Amino acid sequence: MKISAKHTSAFAFAAMLLTATTLAGGANAQEAEGLVVYNAQHESLTNGWVEGFTKETGIKVTVRKGSDMQFANQLIQEGSASPADVFLTENSPAMSLVDGAGLFAAVDKDTLDQVPEQYRPADGMWTGIAARTTVFAYDKTKLTEDKLPKSMVDLQDAAWKGRWGAAPAGADFQAIVAAFLQLKGEEATKTWLKGLKDNATAYKGNSVAMKAVNAGEVEGAIIYHYYWFGDQAKTGENSKNVALHYFKNEDPGAFVSVSGGGVLKSSKHPKEAQAFLKWVAGKGGQAVLKDGDSFEYAINGDANAKLVPLADLHAPKVEASTLDSKKVVELMTAAGLL
Ligand SMILES: [Fe+2]
């Protein structure tokens, strides 16, 4: 067994926690928790990461549950008093918000070196850890290929009135709108959002939207790909009538969203927090994506073999670090969607 300096310090850290707990009789709850991760990623995926990391390093991790924007706003409120060591999101706009508030520590260079440039911001204050693609999940009993929208923009047309759905309140969908805004500009986004308001049914979450397609309530829904793959890997009962349409062609509907990870500047365990992020973005964490049941894309190394390869998605070029979540909320609120 290879024991690097990093492992030695990791074990020392674990031992320190044990000592703190023993001596203080649990009074020092903060220390006893180990690393605190504000987790907005899907719980089962993060649990997989934590399990693997703790097994390898002995470092304990406490996962707190929340959503992208909820945690981003909480971190901004808490400032340097935050108990969080690490922040993990489903999408990048929340990372940009926290980065903009100056709350992240620079990510270690050897972590960044593991991640291809297109999956991390140029400032190196956070990094992509997984990716997900936008799809049109459609009722294959009703729609044939020739009847599918060529572009996500088409869904704003009157021809699609009452025929599609989305989950506009969620961070997943708002990241798609943020990409649309960056690619097409404000006027086009307003028009598309009006189309969404006029034509689509709003569901509470991507799974609910997919179920609605499966049940024949609507002919299609804009969601992320892994909801379908996840259901197929289980019983398939919520997706048996559903197929995925990939817009490709650098369409806004082919947007690939980057799930992010960052270390808080205020972390009391910066070394261990950096080690966790390195693990997640590295071989161990990426293997959880490749071999597990999250069906999100690895951004470093091979993706799950069941997925359409990232390179074949022909995603539009989007600068993740400048996705404007504030403007999106403003535009969606004005459109009566939030
Ligand atoms: Fe999601």
Short mmCIF file of C-alpha atoms and ligand atoms in Angstrom, two decimals:
data_model
loop_
_atom_site.label_atom_id
_atom_site.label_comp_id
_atom_site.label_asym_id
_atom_site.label_seq_id
_atom_site.Cartn_x
_atom_site.Cartn_y
_atom_site.Cartn_z
CA MET A 1 0.00 0.00 0.00
CA LYS A 2 1.30 3.38 -1.04
CA ILE A 3 1.15 5.94 1.71
CA SER A 4 1.67 9.47 0.53
CA ALA A 5 2.23 12.54 2.64
CA LYS A 6 -1.35 13.46 1.89
CA HIS A 7 -2.60 10.22 3.42
CA THR A 8 -0.47 10.72 6.49
CA SER A 9 -1.98 14.12 7.09
CA ALA A 10 -5.43 12.74 6.38
CA PHE A 11 -4.99 10.07 9.02
CA ALA A 12 -3.59 12.65 11.42
CA PHE A 13 -6.69 14.72 10.80
CA ALA A 14 -8.97 11.75 11.49
CA ALA A 15 -7.03 11.02 14.66
CA MET A 16 -7.29 14.65 15.69
CA LEU A 17 -11.04 14.52 15.29
CA LEU A 18 -11.20 11.40 17.40
CA THR A 19 -9.12 13.07 20.09
CA ALA A 20 -11.25 16.19 20.00
CA THR A 21 -14.38 14.12 20.40
CA THR A 22 -12.91 12.02 23.18
CA LEU A 23 -11.44 14.91 25.16
CA ALA A 24 -14.34 17.25 24.78
CA GLY A 25 -16.84 14.46 25.27
CA GLY A 26 -18.57 15.49 22.06
CA ALA A 27 -18.88 19.10 23.14
CA ASN A 28 -16.85 20.19 20.17
CA ALA A 29 -19.53 19.18 17.71
CA GLN A 30 -18.02 21.19 14.87
CA GLU A 31 -14.77 19.23 14.92
CA ALA A 32 -16.49 15.90 15.47
CA GLU A 33 -18.41 16.26 12.22
CA GLY A 34 -15.24 16.20 10.12
CA LEU A 35 -15.65 18.00 6.82
CA VAL A 36 -18.97 19.71 6.31
CA VAL A 37 -20.27 19.58 2.76
CA TYR A 38 -23.15 21.78 1.69
CA ASN A 39 -24.54 19.41 -0.87
CA ALA A 40 -26.95 20.48 -3.58
CA GLN A 41 -26.07 17.56 -5.83
CA HIS A 42 -28.31 14.50 -5.87
CA GLU A 43 -27.93 12.86 -2.49
CA SER A 44 -27.13 9.35 -3.66
CA LEU A 45 -24.32 10.59 -5.91
CA THR A 46 -22.70 12.60 -3.14
CA ASN A 47 -23.12 9.72 -0.72
CA GLY A 48 -21.20 7.58 -3.20
CA TRP A 49 -18.41 10.15 -3.32
CA VAL A 50 -18.28 10.52 0.45
CA GLU A 51 -18.21 6.79 1.03
CA GLY A 52 -15.33 6.30 -1.38
CA PHE A 53 -13.36 9.26 -0.04
CA THR A 54 -13.78 8.31 3.62
CA LYS A 55 -12.86 4.69 2.89
CA GLU A 56 -9.65 5.81 1.22
CA THR A 57 -8.60 8.60 3.57
CA GLY A 58 -10.34 7.96 6.89
CA ILE A 59 -11.64 11.53 6.82
CA LYS A 60 -15.20 11.83 8.04
CA VAL A 61 -17.62 13.91 6.01
CA THR A 62 -20.96 15.32 7.10
CA VAL A 63 -23.36 16.03 4.26
CA ARG A 64 -25.97 18.75 4.63
CA LYS A 65 -28.92 18.71 2.26
CA GLY A 66 -30.15 21.68 0.25
CA SER A 67 -30.52 23.09 -3.24
CA ASP A 68 -28.16 25.12 -5.45
CA MET A 69 -29.53 28.60 -4.82
CA GLN A 70 -30.63 27.94 -1.24
CA PHE A 71 -27.07 27.04 -0.26
CA ALA A 72 -25.50 29.78 -2.39
CA ASN A 73 -27.60 32.38 -0.59
CA GLN A 74 -26.96 30.76 2.78
CA LEU A 75 -23.19 30.83 2.19
CA ILE A 76 -23.36 34.50 1.26
CA GLN A 77 -25.31 35.23 4.46
CA GLU A 78 -23.00 33.19 6.64
CA GLY A 79 -19.85 34.66 5.13
CA SER A 80 -16.68 33.73 6.99
CA ALA A 81 -18.74 32.25 9.85
CA SER A 82 -20.03 29.43 7.64
CA PRO A 83 -19.50 25.90 8.99
CA ALA A 84 -19.17 24.64 5.41
CA ASP A 85 -15.84 23.37 4.12
CA VAL A 86 -17.03 22.33 0.67
CA PHE A 87 -19.92 23.32 -1.60
CA LEU A 88 -21.22 20.94 -4.28
CA THR A 89 -23.90 21.99 -6.75
CA GLU A 90 -26.01 20.46 -9.48
CA ASN A 91 -25.33 23.39 -11.81
CA SER A 92 -22.79 26.15 -12.15
CA PRO A 93 -24.83 29.38 -11.63
CA ALA A 94 -24.82 28.87 -7.86
CA MET A 95 -21.03 28.40 -7.94
CA SER A 96 -20.64 31.70 -9.81
CA LEU A 97 -22.75 33.45 -7.21
CA VAL A 98 -20.56 32.25 -4.34
CA ASP A 99 -17.41 32.92 -6.38
CA GLY A 100 -18.66 36.44 -7.08
CA ALA A 101 -19.04 37.02 -3.34
CA GLY A 102 -15.35 36.12 -2.91
CA LEU A 103 -16.07 33.16 -0.63
CA PHE A 104 -14.08 30.44 -2.40
CA ALA A 105 -10.44 29.53 -1.87
CA ALA A 106 -8.47 28.86 -5.06
CA VAL A 107 -8.72 25.19 -6.04
CA ASP A 108 -5.41 23.31 -5.81
CA LYS A 109 -3.60 23.24 -9.13
CA ASP A 110 -3.31 19.47 -9.24
CA THR A 111 -7.09 19.24 -8.89
CA LEU A 112 -7.64 21.70 -11.74
CA ASP A 113 -5.10 19.85 -13.88
CA GLN A 114 -7.38 16.79 -13.76
CA VAL A 115 -10.32 18.65 -15.29
CA PRO A 116 -10.51 19.66 -18.96
CA GLU A 117 -10.63 23.43 -19.37
CA GLN A 118 -14.17 23.58 -20.72
CA TYR A 119 -15.50 22.16 -17.45
CA ARG A 120 -14.06 24.74 -15.09
CA PRO A 121 -13.91 28.53 -14.83
CA ALA A 122 -10.76 30.34 -15.90
CA ASP A 123 -10.34 31.89 -12.43
CA GLY A 124 -9.75 28.45 -10.86
CA MET A 125 -11.93 29.21 -7.83
CA TRP A 126 -14.14 26.15 -8.33
CA THR A 127 -14.20 23.20 -10.67
CA GLY A 128 -16.63 21.06 -12.60
CA ILE A 129 -17.12 17.63 -11.07
CA ALA A 130 -19.86 16.16 -13.29
CA ALA A 131 -21.95 17.14 -16.29
CA ARG A 132 -25.50 16.71 -17.47
CA THR A 133 -27.19 17.37 -20.78
CA THR A 134 -30.48 18.98 -21.65
CA VAL A 135 -32.88 16.70 -23.55
CA PHE A 136 -36.42 16.66 -24.84
CA ALA A 137 -38.01 13.64 -23.20
CA TYR A 138 -40.94 12.73 -25.43
CA ASP A 139 -43.85 10.33 -25.61
CA LYS A 140 -42.72 7.85 -28.23
CA THR A 141 -46.24 6.49 -28.59
CA LYS A 142 -47.34 9.91 -29.90
CA LEU A 143 -44.36 11.61 -31.51
CA THR A 144 -42.30 10.22 -34.34
CA GLU A 145 -38.84 11.61 -35.14
CA ASP A 146 -40.12 13.87 -37.90
CA LYS A 147 -42.56 15.52 -35.48
CA LEU A 148 -39.90 16.44 -32.92
CA PRO A 149 -38.80 20.06 -32.48
CA LYS A 150 -35.60 20.75 -34.44
CA SER A 151 -34.57 23.32 -31.87
CA MET A 152 -35.58 24.01 -28.28
CA VAL A 153 -36.55 27.47 -29.55
CA ASP A 154 -39.38 25.89 -31.59
CA LEU A 155 -41.23 25.11 -28.38
CA GLN A 156 -42.17 28.79 -28.10
CA ASP A 157 -44.32 28.51 -31.24
CA ALA A 158 -48.11 28.33 -30.97
CA ALA A 159 -47.94 24.88 -32.59
CA TRP A 160 -46.58 23.60 -29.25
CA LYS A 161 -49.31 25.10 -27.10
CA GLY A 162 -50.41 22.72 -24.35
CA ARG A 163 -48.06 20.00 -25.54
CA TRP A 164 -44.93 20.22 -23.40
CA GLY A 165 -43.76 20.60 -19.84
CA ALA A 166 -40.82 21.68 -17.70
CA ALA A 167 -39.87 22.26 -14.07
CA PRO A 168 -39.15 26.02 -14.16
CA ALA A 169 -38.69 26.48 -10.41
CA GLY A 170 -35.70 24.15 -10.22
CA ALA A 171 -31.99 24.95 -10.51
CA ASP A 172 -31.65 22.43 -13.34
CA PHE A 173 -34.08 24.29 -15.57
CA GLN A 174 -32.83 27.73 -14.56
CA ALA A 175 -29.34 26.76 -15.67
CA ILE A 176 -30.81 25.93 -19.08
CA VAL A 177 -32.44 29.37 -19.19
CA ALA A 178 -29.12 30.96 -18.17
CA ALA A 179 -27.42 29.21 -21.09
CA PHE A 180 -30.19 30.35 -23.43
CA LEU A 181 -29.65 33.91 -22.23
CA GLN A 182 -25.91 33.73 -22.82
CA LEU A 183 -26.33 32.19 -26.28
CA LYS A 184 -29.29 34.13 -27.63
CA GLY A 185 -29.47 37.37 -25.66
CA GLU A 186 -32.15 39.00 -23.55
CA GLU A 187 -34.84 39.68 -26.16
CA ALA A 188 -34.80 36.15 -27.51
CA THR A 189 -34.88 34.80 -23.96
CA LYS A 190 -37.93 36.91 -23.11
CA THR A 191 -39.70 35.56 -26.18
CA TRP A 192 -38.81 31.99 -25.31
CA LEU A 193 -39.95 32.42 -21.72
CA LYS A 194 -43.24 33.87 -22.93
CA GLY A 195 -43.59 30.77 -25.11
CA LEU A 196 -42.89 28.62 -22.08
CA LYS A 197 -45.54 30.45 -20.06
CA ASP A 198 -48.11 30.21 -22.87
CA ASN A 199 -47.41 26.69 -24.07
CA ALA A 200 -46.00 24.57 -21.28
CA THR A 201 -47.21 22.97 -18.08
CA ALA A 202 -45.05 23.67 -15.01
CA TYR A 203 -44.18 20.60 -12.96
CA LYS A 204 -42.53 20.29 -9.58
CA GLY A 205 -39.27 18.70 -10.60
CA ASN A 206 -37.83 16.84 -13.57
CA SER A 207 -39.05 13.43 -12.42
CA VAL A 208 -42.62 14.71 -12.20
CA ALA A 209 -42.32 16.24 -15.68
CA MET A 210 -41.04 12.94 -17.09
CA LYS A 211 -43.86 11.03 -15.38
CA ALA A 212 -46.34 13.40 -16.99
CA VAL A 213 -44.89 12.60 -20.42
CA ASN A 214 -45.02 8.90 -19.63
CA ALA A 215 -48.65 9.20 -18.56
CA GLY A 216 -49.60 11.02 -21.77
CA GLU A 217 -50.36 14.35 -20.06
CA VAL A 218 -47.95 16.20 -22.34
CA GLU A 219 -46.05 15.07 -25.43
CA GLY A 220 -42.65 16.10 -24.19
CA ALA A 221 -40.63 17.85 -21.50
CA ILE A 222 -37.33 19.68 -21.26
CA ILE A 223 -35.34 17.89 -18.56
CA TYR A 224 -31.84 16.55 -17.97
CA HIS A 225 -30.91 13.16 -19.39
CA TYR A 226 -30.18 11.23 -16.18
CA TYR A 227 -33.78 11.21 -14.92
CA TRP A 228 -34.65 8.90 -17.82
CA PHE A 229 -31.57 6.69 -17.45
CA GLY A 230 -32.11 6.41 -13.70
CA ASP A 231 -35.68 5.27 -14.14
CA GLN A 232 -34.74 2.84 -16.91
CA ALA A 233 -32.11 1.30 -14.65
CA LYS A 234 -34.76 0.67 -11.99
CA THR A 235 -38.16 -0.57 -13.14
CA GLY A 236 -38.67 1.80 -16.05
CA GLU A 237 -42.24 2.31 -14.91
CA ASN A 238 -42.04 6.10 -15.17
CA SER A 239 -40.32 6.16 -18.54
CA LYS A 240 -41.58 3.17 -20.50
CA ASN A 241 -43.35 5.38 -23.04
CA VAL A 242 -40.58 7.95 -23.07
CA ALA A 243 -37.59 8.38 -25.40
CA LEU A 244 -34.93 11.08 -25.36
CA HIS A 245 -34.38 13.56 -28.16
CA TYR A 246 -30.96 15.22 -28.25
CA PHE A 247 -31.09 18.56 -30.05
CA LYS A 248 -27.35 18.56 -30.90
CA ASN A 249 -26.35 21.17 -33.55
CA GLU A 250 -25.08 23.55 -30.81
CA ASP A 251 -28.70 24.30 -30.04
CA PRO A 252 -29.51 25.92 -26.68
CA GLY A 253 -31.43 22.71 -26.05
CA ALA A 254 -28.16 20.78 -26.29
CA PHE A 255 -26.73 22.71 -23.35
CA VAL A 256 -24.43 20.67 -21.12
CA SER A 257 -24.56 21.93 -17.56
CA VAL A 258 -21.57 21.65 -15.28
CA SER A 259 -22.03 20.48 -11.72
CA GLY A 260 -19.52 22.29 -9.53
CA GLY A 261 -17.40 21.86 -6.44
CA GLY A 262 -15.48 24.42 -4.42
CA VAL A 263 -13.68 24.87 -1.11
CA LEU A 264 -14.78 27.71 1.13
CA LYS A 265 -12.11 30.25 2.02
CA SER A 266 -13.39 30.11 5.60
CA SER A 267 -12.91 26.33 5.86
CA LYS A 268 -11.16 25.30 9.08
CA HIS A 269 -9.85 22.18 7.33
CA PRO A 270 -8.62 23.55 4.02
CA LYS A 271 -6.17 20.73 3.33
CA GLU A 272 -8.74 18.02 3.83
CA ALA A 273 -11.38 20.00 1.95
CA GLN A 274 -9.01 20.35 -1.02
CA ALA A 275 -8.24 16.62 -0.79
CA PHE A 276 -11.96 15.86 -0.95
CA LEU A 277 -12.46 18.02 -4.04
CA LYS A 278 -9.42 16.47 -5.68
CA TRP A 279 -10.83 13.01 -4.98
CA VAL A 280 -14.25 13.88 -6.41
CA ALA A 281 -12.78 15.39 -9.60
CA GLY A 282 -10.19 12.61 -9.78
CA LYS A 283 -10.18 8.90 -10.56
CA GLY A 284 -12.20 7.79 -7.53
CA GLY A 285 -14.98 10.32 -7.84
CA GLN A 286 -15.21 9.98 -11.60
CA ALA A 287 -15.45 6.19 -11.31
CA VAL A 288 -18.53 6.71 -9.12
CA LEU A 289 -20.06 8.57 -12.08
CA LYS A 290 -18.95 6.01 -14.63
CA ASP A 291 -19.98 2.87 -12.75
CA GLY A 292 -22.71 4.09 -10.40
CA ASP A 293 -26.39 4.77 -10.94
CA SER A 294 -26.34 8.59 -11.08
CA PHE A 295 -26.03 8.51 -14.90
CA GLU A 296 -24.44 11.96 -14.85
CA TYR A 297 -21.40 12.41 -17.06
CA ALA A 298 -17.87 12.10 -15.77
CA ILE A 299 -15.90 15.17 -16.85
CA ASN A 300 -12.56 13.48 -16.35
CA GLY A 301 -12.29 10.08 -18.01
CA ASP A 302 -14.88 7.81 -19.60
CA ALA A 303 -18.58 8.36 -19.11
CA ASN A 304 -21.04 5.63 -18.20
CA ALA A 305 -21.15 3.40 -21.29
CA LYS A 306 -24.97 3.62 -21.49
CA LEU A 307 -24.83 7.37 -22.20
CA VAL A 308 -24.48 9.12 -25.55
CA PRO A 309 -20.82 10.22 -25.47
CA LEU A 310 -20.34 13.89 -24.49
CA ALA A 311 -18.51 14.59 -27.72
CA ASP A 312 -21.52 13.39 -29.74
CA LEU A 313 -23.91 15.81 -28.06
CA HIS A 314 -22.65 18.79 -30.09
CA ALA A 315 -23.33 21.09 -27.19
CA PRO A 316 -23.20 24.86 -27.64
CA LYS A 317 -20.16 26.63 -26.21
CA VAL A 318 -21.25 28.22 -22.95
CA GLU A 319 -19.00 29.99 -20.44
CA ALA A 320 -20.15 28.38 -17.20
CA SER A 321 -18.61 31.03 -14.95
CA THR A 322 -20.70 33.84 -16.43
CA LEU A 323 -24.13 32.19 -16.37
CA ASP A 324 -26.29 34.91 -14.88
CA SER A 325 -28.67 33.39 -12.34
CA LYS A 326 -29.86 36.75 -11.02
CA LYS A 327 -30.93 37.90 -14.46
CA VAL A 328 -32.63 34.55 -15.06
CA VAL A 329 -34.70 34.87 -11.89
CA GLU A 330 -35.58 38.44 -12.87
CA LEU A 331 -36.67 37.43 -16.39
CA MET A 332 -38.56 34.33 -15.22
CA THR A 333 -40.33 36.32 -12.52
CA ALA A 334 -41.30 38.99 -15.04
CA ALA A 335 -42.63 36.24 -17.33
CA GLY A 336 -44.84 34.96 -14.51
CA LEU A 337 -42.95 31.68 -14.23
CA LEU A 338 -41.69 32.03 -10.65
FE FE B 1 -31.24 17.09 -11.07
#
